[in-house]
Structure formats: C-alpha cells, structure tokens
PDB file of C-alpha atoms in Angstrom:
ATOM      1  CA  UNK A   1      -7.588  -8.488  17.990  1.00 64.00           C
ATOM      2  CA  UNK A   2      -4.966  -5.928  17.027  1.00 73.00           C
ATOM      3  CA  UNK A   3      -5.509  -4.015  13.862  1.00 92.00           C
ATOM      4  CA  UNK A   4      -6.324  -0.812  12.047  1.00 95.00           C
ATOM      5  CA  UNK A   5      -9.877   0.498  11.967  1.00 96.00           C
ATOM      6  CA  UNK A   6     -11.006   2.963   9.341  1.00 97.00           C
ATOM      7  CA  UNK A   7     -14.401   4.616   9.456  1.00 96.00           C
ATOM      8  CA  UNK A   8     -16.724   5.169   7.829  1.00 96.00           C
ATOM      9  CA  UNK A   9     -16.574   2.542   5.110  1.00 95.00           C
ATOM     10  CA  UNK A  10     -18.455   4.831   2.705  1.00 95.00           C
ATOM     11  CA  UNK A  11     -18.585   8.630   2.826  1.00 94.00           C
ATOM     12  CA  UNK A  12     -20.299  11.217   0.686  1.00 91.00           C
ATOM     13  CA  UNK A  13     -19.204  14.820   0.432  1.00 87.00           C
ATOM     14  CA  UNK A  14     -21.153  17.818  -0.742  1.00 88.00           C
ATOM     15  CA  UNK A  15     -19.499  20.560  -2.740  1.00 83.00           C
ATOM     16  CA  UNK A  16     -17.573  22.978  -0.518  1.00 85.00           C
ATOM     17  CA  UNK A  17     -17.662  20.659   2.484  1.00 90.00           C
ATOM     18  CA  UNK A  18     -14.781  19.340   4.564  1.00 93.00           C
ATOM     19  CA  UNK A  19     -14.977  15.704   5.622  1.00 94.00           C
ATOM     20  CA  UNK A  20     -12.828  13.732   8.045  1.00 96.00           C
ATOM     21  CA  UNK A  21     -11.818  10.107   7.669  1.00 97.00           C
ATOM     22  CA  UNK A  22     -10.967   8.248  10.846  1.00 98.00           C
ATOM     23  CA  UNK A  23      -8.028   5.878  11.319  1.00 98.00           C
ATOM     24  CA  UNK A  24      -7.316   4.157  14.642  1.00 97.00           C
ATOM     25  CA  UNK A  25      -4.735   1.467  15.373  1.00 96.00           C
ATOM     26  CA  UNK A  26      -4.084  -0.667  18.451  1.00 95.00           C
ATOM     27  CA  UNK A  27      -0.883  -2.228  17.175  1.00 93.00           C
ATOM     28  CA  UNK A  28       1.323   0.226  19.100  1.00 93.00           C
ATOM     29  CA  UNK A  29       2.952   1.230  15.819  1.00 92.00           C
ATOM     30  CA  UNK A  30       4.808   4.511  15.650  1.00 91.00           C
ATOM     31  CA  UNK A  31       4.433   5.294  11.955  1.00 92.00           C
ATOM     32  CA  UNK A  32       1.092   5.928  10.254  1.00 95.00           C
ATOM     33  CA  UNK A  33       0.264   6.729   6.637  1.00 96.00           C
ATOM     34  CA  UNK A  34      -2.586   7.867   4.417  1.00 97.00           C
ATOM     35  CA  UNK A  35      -2.834   6.765   0.798  1.00 97.00           C
ATOM     36  CA  UNK A  36      -5.208   7.582  -2.023  1.00 97.00           C
ATOM     37  CA  UNK A  37      -6.128   4.981  -4.643  1.00 96.00           C
ATOM     38  CA  UNK A  38      -7.933   5.861  -7.869  1.00 94.00           C
ATOM     39  CA  UNK A  39      -9.670   3.159  -9.942  1.00 86.00           C
ATOM     40  CA  UNK A  40      -7.184   0.815 -11.578  1.00 81.00           C
ATOM     41  CA  UNK A  41      -4.248   2.641 -10.040  1.00 85.00           C
ATOM     42  CA  UNK A  42      -1.662   2.083  -7.366  1.00 89.00           C
ATOM     43  CA  UNK A  43      -1.455   3.848  -4.019  1.00 94.00           C
ATOM     44  CA  UNK A  44      -0.219   7.420  -3.729  1.00 95.00           C
ATOM     45  CA  UNK A  45       1.041   8.819  -0.445  1.00 94.00           C
ATOM     46  CA  UNK A  46      -0.874  11.782   1.008  1.00 96.00           C
ATOM     47  CA  UNK A  47       0.643  12.254   4.487  1.00 96.00           C
ATOM     48  CA  UNK A  48       2.693  10.244   6.942  1.00 94.00           C
ATOM     49  CA  UNK A  49       3.666  10.548  10.577  1.00 93.00           C
ATOM     50  CA  UNK A  50       6.412   8.937  12.629  1.00 90.00           C
ATOM     51  CA  UNK A  51       5.535  10.349  16.051  1.00 90.00           C
ATOM     52  CA  UNK A  52       2.802  12.247  17.865  1.00 94.00           C
ATOM     53  CA  UNK A  53       2.434  15.902  16.860  1.00 94.00           C
ATOM     54  CA  UNK A  54       4.683  15.464  13.821  1.00 92.00           C
ATOM     55  CA  UNK A  55       3.758  14.628  10.235  1.00 93.00           C
ATOM     56  CA  UNK A  56       5.100  15.141   6.728  1.00 92.00           C
ATOM     57  CA  UNK A  57       3.536  15.765   3.350  1.00 93.00           C
ATOM     58  CA  UNK A  58       3.574  12.960   0.860  1.00 92.00           C
ATOM     59  CA  UNK A  59       3.356  13.198  -2.896  1.00 91.00           C
ATOM     60  CA  UNK A  60      -0.228  14.513  -3.152  1.00 95.00           C
ATOM     61  CA  UNK A  61      -0.875  16.487   0.052  1.00 96.00           C
ATOM     62  CA  UNK A  62      -2.640  19.472  -1.543  1.00 96.00           C
ATOM     63  CA  UNK A  63      -6.254  19.719  -0.418  1.00 95.00           C
ATOM     64  CA  UNK A  64      -5.737  17.405   2.570  1.00 97.00           C
ATOM     65  CA  UNK A  65      -4.830  17.920   6.224  1.00 97.00           C
ATOM     66  CA  UNK A  66      -4.004  15.571   9.094  1.00 98.00           C
ATOM     67  CA  UNK A  67      -3.365  15.600  12.814  1.00 97.00           C
ATOM     68  CA  UNK A  68      -1.547  13.209  15.139  1.00 97.00           C
ATOM     69  CA  UNK A  69      -2.564  14.083  18.694  1.00 97.00           C
ATOM     70  CA  UNK A  70      -2.425  10.481  19.887  1.00 96.00           C
ATOM     71  CA  UNK A  71      -0.225   7.587  18.834  1.00 96.00           C
ATOM     72  CA  UNK A  72      -3.286   5.492  18.036  1.00 96.00           C
ATOM     73  CA  UNK A  73      -5.092   8.000  15.843  1.00 97.00           C
ATOM     74  CA  UNK A  74      -4.297   9.677  12.515  1.00 98.00           C
ATOM     75  CA  UNK A  75      -7.425  11.340  11.038  1.00 98.00           C
ATOM     76  CA  UNK A  76      -7.424  12.721   7.504  1.00 98.00           C
ATOM     77  CA  UNK A  77      -9.494  15.755   6.512  1.00 97.00           C
ATOM     78  CA  UNK A  78     -10.408  16.172   2.867  1.00 95.00           C
ATOM     79  CA  UNK A  79     -10.919  19.891   2.468  1.00 93.00           C
ATOM     80  CA  UNK A  80     -12.999  21.794  -0.051  1.00 88.00           C
ATOM     81  CA  UNK A  81      -9.714  22.714  -1.742  1.00 86.00           C
ATOM     82  CA  UNK A  82      -9.407  19.115  -2.967  1.00 87.00           C
ATOM     83  CA  UNK A  83     -11.278  19.417  -6.247  1.00 85.00           C
ATOM     84  CA  UNK A  84     -11.294  15.734  -7.154  1.00 90.00           C
ATOM     85  CA  UNK A  85     -11.729  13.848  -3.878  1.00 91.00           C
ATOM     86  CA  UNK A  86     -13.574  10.803  -5.225  1.00 94.00           C
ATOM     87  CA  UNK A  87     -11.268   7.883  -4.456  1.00 95.00           C
ATOM     88  CA  UNK A  88     -10.545   4.990  -2.125  1.00 96.00           C
ATOM     89  CA  UNK A  89      -8.525   6.044   0.939  1.00 97.00           C
ATOM     90  CA  UNK A  90      -6.323   3.624   2.813  1.00 97.00           C
ATOM     91  CA  UNK A  91      -4.683   4.138   6.178  1.00 97.00           C
ATOM     92  CA  UNK A  92      -1.640   2.115   7.201  1.00 96.00           C
ATOM     93  CA  UNK A  93       0.727   1.760  10.114  1.00 94.00           C
ATOM     94  CA  UNK A  94       4.147   0.204  10.352  1.00 90.00           C
ATOM     95  CA  UNK A  95       6.852  -0.903  12.693  1.00 80.00           C
ATOM     96  CA  UNK A  96      10.195  -1.977  11.265  1.00 73.00           C
ATOM     97  CA  UNK A  97       9.680  -3.511   7.828  1.00 71.00           C
ATOM     98  CA  UNK A  98       6.018  -4.168   7.146  1.00 80.00           C
ATOM     99  CA  UNK A  99       2.992  -1.959   6.645  1.00 88.00           C
ATOM    100  CA  UNK A 100      -0.430  -3.039   7.862  1.00 91.00           C
ATOM    101  CA  UNK A 101      -3.535  -1.593   6.260  1.00 94.00           C
ATOM    102  CA  UNK A 102      -7.062  -0.774   7.293  1.00 95.00           C
ATOM    103  CA  UNK A 103     -10.032  -1.790   5.141  1.00 94.00           C
ATOM    104  CA  UNK A 104     -10.341   1.631   3.517  1.00 96.00           C
ATOM    105  CA  UNK A 105     -12.931   4.374   3.080  1.00 97.00           C
ATOM    106  CA  UNK A 106     -14.640   5.065  -0.253  1.00 95.00           C
ATOM    107  CA  UNK A 107     -15.315   8.784  -0.667  1.00 95.00           C
ATOM    108  CA  UNK A 108     -17.726  10.074  -3.290  1.00 92.00           C
ATOM    109  CA  UNK A 109     -19.067  13.482  -4.259  1.00 86.00           C
ATOM    110  CA  UNK A 110     -22.792  14.170  -4.078  1.00 81.00           C
TER     111      UNK A 110
ATOM    112  CA  UNK B   1      14.159   8.953  -7.602  1.00 78.00           C
ATOM    113  CA  UNK B   2      12.586   5.701  -6.504  1.00 87.00           C
ATOM    114  CA  UNK B   3      10.250   3.887  -8.834  1.00 93.00           C
ATOM    115  CA  UNK B   4       8.323   0.631  -9.054  1.00 96.00           C
ATOM    116  CA  UNK B   5       7.245  -0.706 -12.450  1.00 96.00           C
ATOM    117  CA  UNK B   6       4.682  -3.410 -13.049  1.00 97.00           C
ATOM    118  CA  UNK B   7       4.346  -3.924 -16.786  1.00 96.00           C
ATOM    119  CA  UNK B   8       1.498  -6.463 -16.793  1.00 96.00           C
ATOM    120  CA  UNK B   9      -1.871  -4.740 -16.349  1.00 94.00           C
ATOM    121  CA  UNK B  10      -3.666  -8.095 -16.445  1.00 95.00           C
ATOM    122  CA  UNK B  11      -2.831 -11.794 -16.356  1.00 96.00           C
ATOM    123  CA  UNK B  12      -4.756 -15.024 -16.744  1.00 97.00           C
ATOM    124  CA  UNK B  13      -3.717 -18.363 -15.275  1.00 97.00           C
ATOM    125  CA  UNK B  14      -5.342 -21.763 -15.240  1.00 98.00           C
ATOM    126  CA  UNK B  15      -6.282 -23.130 -11.842  1.00 97.00           C
ATOM    127  CA  UNK B  16      -3.506 -25.247 -10.265  1.00 97.00           C
ATOM    128  CA  UNK B  17      -0.819 -23.771 -12.526  1.00 97.00           C
ATOM    129  CA  UNK B  18       1.972 -21.427 -11.441  1.00 98.00           C
ATOM    130  CA  UNK B  19       2.102 -17.759 -12.434  1.00 98.00           C
ATOM    131  CA  UNK B  20       4.784 -15.067 -12.269  1.00 98.00           C
ATOM    132  CA  UNK B  21       3.936 -11.416 -11.757  1.00 98.00           C
ATOM    133  CA  UNK B  22       6.696  -9.043 -12.797  1.00 98.00           C
ATOM    134  CA  UNK B  23       8.101  -6.154 -10.800  1.00 98.00           C
ATOM    135  CA  UNK B  24      11.161  -4.016 -11.461  1.00 98.00           C
ATOM    136  CA  UNK B  25      12.400  -1.252  -9.223  1.00 97.00           C
ATOM    137  CA  UNK B  26      14.779   1.652  -9.234  1.00 95.00           C
ATOM    138  CA  UNK B  27      16.511   3.092  -6.199  1.00 93.00           C
ATOM    139  CA  UNK B  28      19.858   4.540  -5.191  1.00 90.00           C
ATOM    140  CA  UNK B  29      19.466   3.333  -1.593  1.00 89.00           C
ATOM    141  CA  UNK B  30      21.725   0.493  -0.474  1.00 89.00           C
ATOM    142  CA  UNK B  31      19.189  -0.720   2.071  1.00 89.00           C
ATOM    143  CA  UNK B  32      15.619  -1.223   0.963  1.00 92.00           C
ATOM    144  CA  UNK B  33      12.742  -3.647   1.208  1.00 94.00           C
ATOM    145  CA  UNK B  34      10.420  -5.103  -1.383  1.00 96.00           C
ATOM    146  CA  UNK B  35       6.859  -6.198  -0.725  1.00 95.00           C
ATOM    147  CA  UNK B  36       3.933  -7.776  -2.483  1.00 97.00           C
ATOM    148  CA  UNK B  37       0.329  -7.092  -1.505  1.00 96.00           C
ATOM    149  CA  UNK B  38      -2.930  -8.647  -2.674  1.00 97.00           C
ATOM    150  CA  UNK B  39      -6.022  -6.492  -3.028  1.00 96.00           C
ATOM    151  CA  UNK B  40      -9.311  -8.368  -3.525  1.00 95.00           C
ATOM    152  CA  UNK B  41     -12.336  -6.580  -4.938  1.00 92.00           C
ATOM    153  CA  UNK B  42     -13.405  -5.687  -1.387  1.00 91.00           C
ATOM    154  CA  UNK B  43     -10.437  -3.308  -1.233  1.00 91.00           C
ATOM    155  CA  UNK B  44      -8.322  -4.361   1.721  1.00 91.00           C
ATOM    156  CA  UNK B  45      -4.568  -4.696   1.220  1.00 93.00           C
ATOM    157  CA  UNK B  46      -3.254  -8.083   2.294  1.00 93.00           C
ATOM    158  CA  UNK B  47       0.484  -8.439   2.918  1.00 92.00           C
ATOM    159  CA  UNK B  48       1.911 -11.458   1.106  1.00 96.00           C
ATOM    160  CA  UNK B  49       5.694 -11.456   1.226  1.00 95.00           C
ATOM    161  CA  UNK B  50       8.766  -9.349   2.034  1.00 94.00           C
ATOM    162  CA  UNK B  51      12.346  -9.360   0.736  1.00 95.00           C
ATOM    163  CA  UNK B  52      15.136  -7.271   2.240  1.00 93.00           C
ATOM    164  CA  UNK B  53      17.863  -5.986  -0.030  1.00 93.00           C
ATOM    165  CA  UNK B  54      20.547  -7.783   2.007  1.00 92.00           C
ATOM    166  CA  UNK B  55      18.688 -11.087   2.156  1.00 90.00           C
ATOM    167  CA  UNK B  56      20.601 -13.653   0.129  1.00 86.00           C
ATOM    168  CA  UNK B  57      17.816 -16.194   0.020  1.00 92.00           C
ATOM    169  CA  UNK B  58      14.613 -15.608  -1.904  1.00 94.00           C
ATOM    170  CA  UNK B  59      11.657 -15.124   0.416  1.00 94.00           C
ATOM    171  CA  UNK B  60       8.930 -17.763   0.521  1.00 95.00           C
ATOM    172  CA  UNK B  61       5.552 -17.779   2.282  1.00 94.00           C
ATOM    173  CA  UNK B  62       3.495 -20.879   1.559  1.00 96.00           C
ATOM    174  CA  UNK B  63       2.494 -20.783  -2.122  1.00 97.00           C
ATOM    175  CA  UNK B  64       4.145 -17.389  -2.614  1.00 98.00           C
ATOM    176  CA  UNK B  65       7.801 -16.897  -3.432  1.00 97.00           C
ATOM    177  CA  UNK B  66       9.714 -13.802  -4.429  1.00 97.00           C
ATOM    178  CA  UNK B  67      12.272 -14.188  -7.208  1.00 97.00           C
ATOM    179  CA  UNK B  68      14.778 -11.505  -6.204  1.00 96.00           C
ATOM    180  CA  UNK B  69      17.419 -10.608  -8.790  1.00 96.00           C
ATOM    181  CA  UNK B  70      19.304  -7.693  -7.306  1.00 95.00           C
ATOM    182  CA  UNK B  71      21.562  -6.978 -10.291  1.00 94.00           C
ATOM    183  CA  UNK B  72      18.535  -6.799 -12.582  1.00 96.00           C
ATOM    184  CA  UNK B  73      16.530  -4.856  -9.963  1.00 96.00           C
ATOM    185  CA  UNK B  74      13.636  -7.227 -10.256  1.00 97.00           C
ATOM    186  CA  UNK B  75      11.407  -8.751  -7.574  1.00 98.00           C
ATOM    187  CA  UNK B  76       8.918 -11.010  -9.294  1.00 98.00           C
ATOM    188  CA  UNK B  77       6.152 -12.765  -7.370  1.00 98.00           C
ATOM    189  CA  UNK B  78       5.599 -16.438  -8.117  1.00 98.00           C
ATOM    190  CA  UNK B  79       2.310 -18.024  -7.077  1.00 98.00           C
ATOM    191  CA  UNK B  80       2.353 -21.792  -7.249  1.00 96.00           C
ATOM    192  CA  UNK B  81      -0.718 -23.998  -7.641  1.00 96.00           C
ATOM    193  CA  UNK B  82      -3.101 -21.099  -8.357  1.00 97.00           C
ATOM    194  CA  UNK B  83      -6.518 -21.142  -6.729  1.00 97.00           C
ATOM    195  CA  UNK B  84      -9.711 -19.350  -7.722  1.00 97.00           C
ATOM    196  CA  UNK B  85      -9.369 -17.241  -4.584  1.00 97.00           C
ATOM    197  CA  UNK B  86      -6.099 -15.841  -5.907  1.00 98.00           C
ATOM    198  CA  UNK B  87      -8.036 -13.696  -8.397  1.00 98.00           C
ATOM    199  CA  UNK B  88      -7.268 -10.146  -7.273  1.00 97.00           C
ATOM    200  CA  UNK B  89      -5.106  -7.105  -7.886  1.00 97.00           C
ATOM    201  CA  UNK B  90      -1.457  -7.538  -6.892  1.00 98.00           C
ATOM    202  CA  UNK B  91       0.818  -4.652  -5.977  1.00 97.00           C
ATOM    203  CA  UNK B  92       4.581  -4.562  -5.738  1.00 97.00           C
ATOM    204  CA  UNK B  93       5.939  -1.991  -3.280  1.00 96.00           C
ATOM    205  CA  UNK B  94       9.301  -0.750  -2.066  1.00 95.00           C
ATOM    206  CA  UNK B  95      10.475   0.766   1.207  1.00 92.00           C
ATOM    207  CA  UNK B  96      13.561   2.901   0.884  1.00 82.00           C
ATOM    208  CA  UNK B  97      16.027   4.046   3.502  1.00 76.00           C
ATOM    209  CA  UNK B  98      14.569   5.997   6.416  1.00 74.00           C
ATOM    210  CA  UNK B  99      14.445   9.777   6.220  1.00 73.00           C
ATOM    211  CA  UNK B 100      14.313  11.500   9.607  1.00 70.00           C
ATOM    212  CA  UNK B 101      13.431   8.149  11.117  1.00 71.00           C
ATOM    213  CA  UNK B 102      10.495   7.498   8.818  1.00 77.00           C
ATOM    214  CA  UNK B 103      10.216   5.044   5.998  1.00 83.00           C
ATOM    215  CA  UNK B 104       8.333   5.921   2.855  1.00 86.00           C
ATOM    216  CA  UNK B 105       6.770   3.283   0.683  1.00 91.00           C
ATOM    217  CA  UNK B 106       6.054   3.510  -3.033  1.00 92.00           C
ATOM    218  CA  UNK B 107       3.719   1.269  -4.981  1.00 94.00           C
ATOM    219  CA  UNK B 108       3.472   0.023  -8.524  1.00 95.00           C
ATOM    220  CA  UNK B 109       0.311   0.348 -10.596  1.00 95.00           C
ATOM    221  CA  UNK B 110      -0.659  -3.261 -10.012  1.00 96.00           C
ATOM    222  CA  UNK B 111      -1.413  -6.430 -11.984  1.00 97.00           C
ATOM    223  CA  UNK B 112      -4.921  -7.845 -12.090  1.00 97.00           C
ATOM    224  CA  UNK B 113      -4.782 -11.644 -11.922  1.00 98.00           C
ATOM    225  CA  UNK B 114      -7.686 -13.802 -13.005  1.00 98.00           C
ATOM    226  CA  UNK B 115      -7.576 -17.525 -12.220  1.00 98.00           C
ATOM    227  CA  UNK B 116      -9.589 -19.646 -14.633  1.00 97.00           C
ATOM    228  CA  UNK B 117     -11.420 -22.813 -13.575  1.00 95.00           C
TER     229      UNK B 117
END
C-alpha cells in the first residue's frame, strides 16, 4: 500500500542531544513537509521541500534541520538548540491539491 | 498574511443529528484551496474534504459537505447524521498560491467534537 511512514512512534531525548525523526513516502510525491503540533493546538510548519536537495524554512524552523537526499525521504533533526522540543511531529507529502500525512512521532524530554 | 480562524474550541452534538463546524479564512491569493481534516485521539490526520476557490459547487464527500461562502470567506464543515466515531479534533486548512513551485498550507487551531449517545 502507498503511504507515508514515520518512525519511531515515540522518541525520548536527553538534554543536549540531537535526535532524528524519519519520514519515508512511496507515493511518488514531490513535496514533503514537517509540522509540529502542541497539545490542543493546530499544526505549525517547520520545513518543507519541493524537490531533492532543496528545502525551505517554515514558520518555526529554529532548532531544527532537515535533508532531502532522496525523493522518498525527508528526515527531521531536532537539535539541542531547540529548547522546547516536546511535541507531536507530523510529516506530510503532497501532489497537486491534497496533503497526505504520516501517523506522527511523539517526542518527549527525559 | 494568510490566516485560518476556527472560533469553536469544542462542540457537542447528539448522535444522528447534523453539526456545523465553523471556519473563516483570510488571503489575498485569487487561487487557493480549503481543506478539512479529522484527527482522532490516536493522532493521525485524516483528509475529509477539499474545496477549490474557483469551484462553484460546494464539495461533498459522503456525510461531509463544505459550505463555501466566498464573499464571506467562510468554509464551514457540515457533518450529517453524526456517529459516535465522529468524535475527534477537526482542523480547517488552507493552501495558498504556489511560491517557487511549492504550496504552503496553514491550519486553524481546531474544534474538538464530541458526539453524545
């Protein structure tokens, strides 16, 4: 089945540690996105990418980094510079009008 | 600047009744798209319905319909014959015109719907 796979489902980060969230899609979509969702809130855009080796900052990119070495993959690194990383992270891809989402990763601080 | 506003933090509806979730938007783009997503407690975002700014007919998908009033900049979601499984968070979202070939999407803060038996 085609879809978007995010892993892991749950992730814990120690102080000062970088962690990487995986996002893989087999939908052959060009555009991919990372969003952050805090409890009771909507989605805020972190980074997005239209093509391989190109990506743009969203509204809350500070403390995050991404790469797009393959069309299928768009990993997000939460760096130690992100002081409040506890949130639910959603990856999405799109072609033409509609976005499709993965099941998300819940990141918590130890 | 683009903005999505959902003014109802929470709603209750009796099972089998219809419910309307409000969404207003602001954009200077001539071409845009409006979406509704459902987010159950498990967290995944489920696409429900899409309305393009040039579509003259209101979009419908099964029990979901989008009441699109362009002049008022509103895109309300109507759920008919509510079911217990409809209890979830609902997000309104907008896609503006492409910038450098990429669309950006913005989301409202959501409405939590609870269907009562």
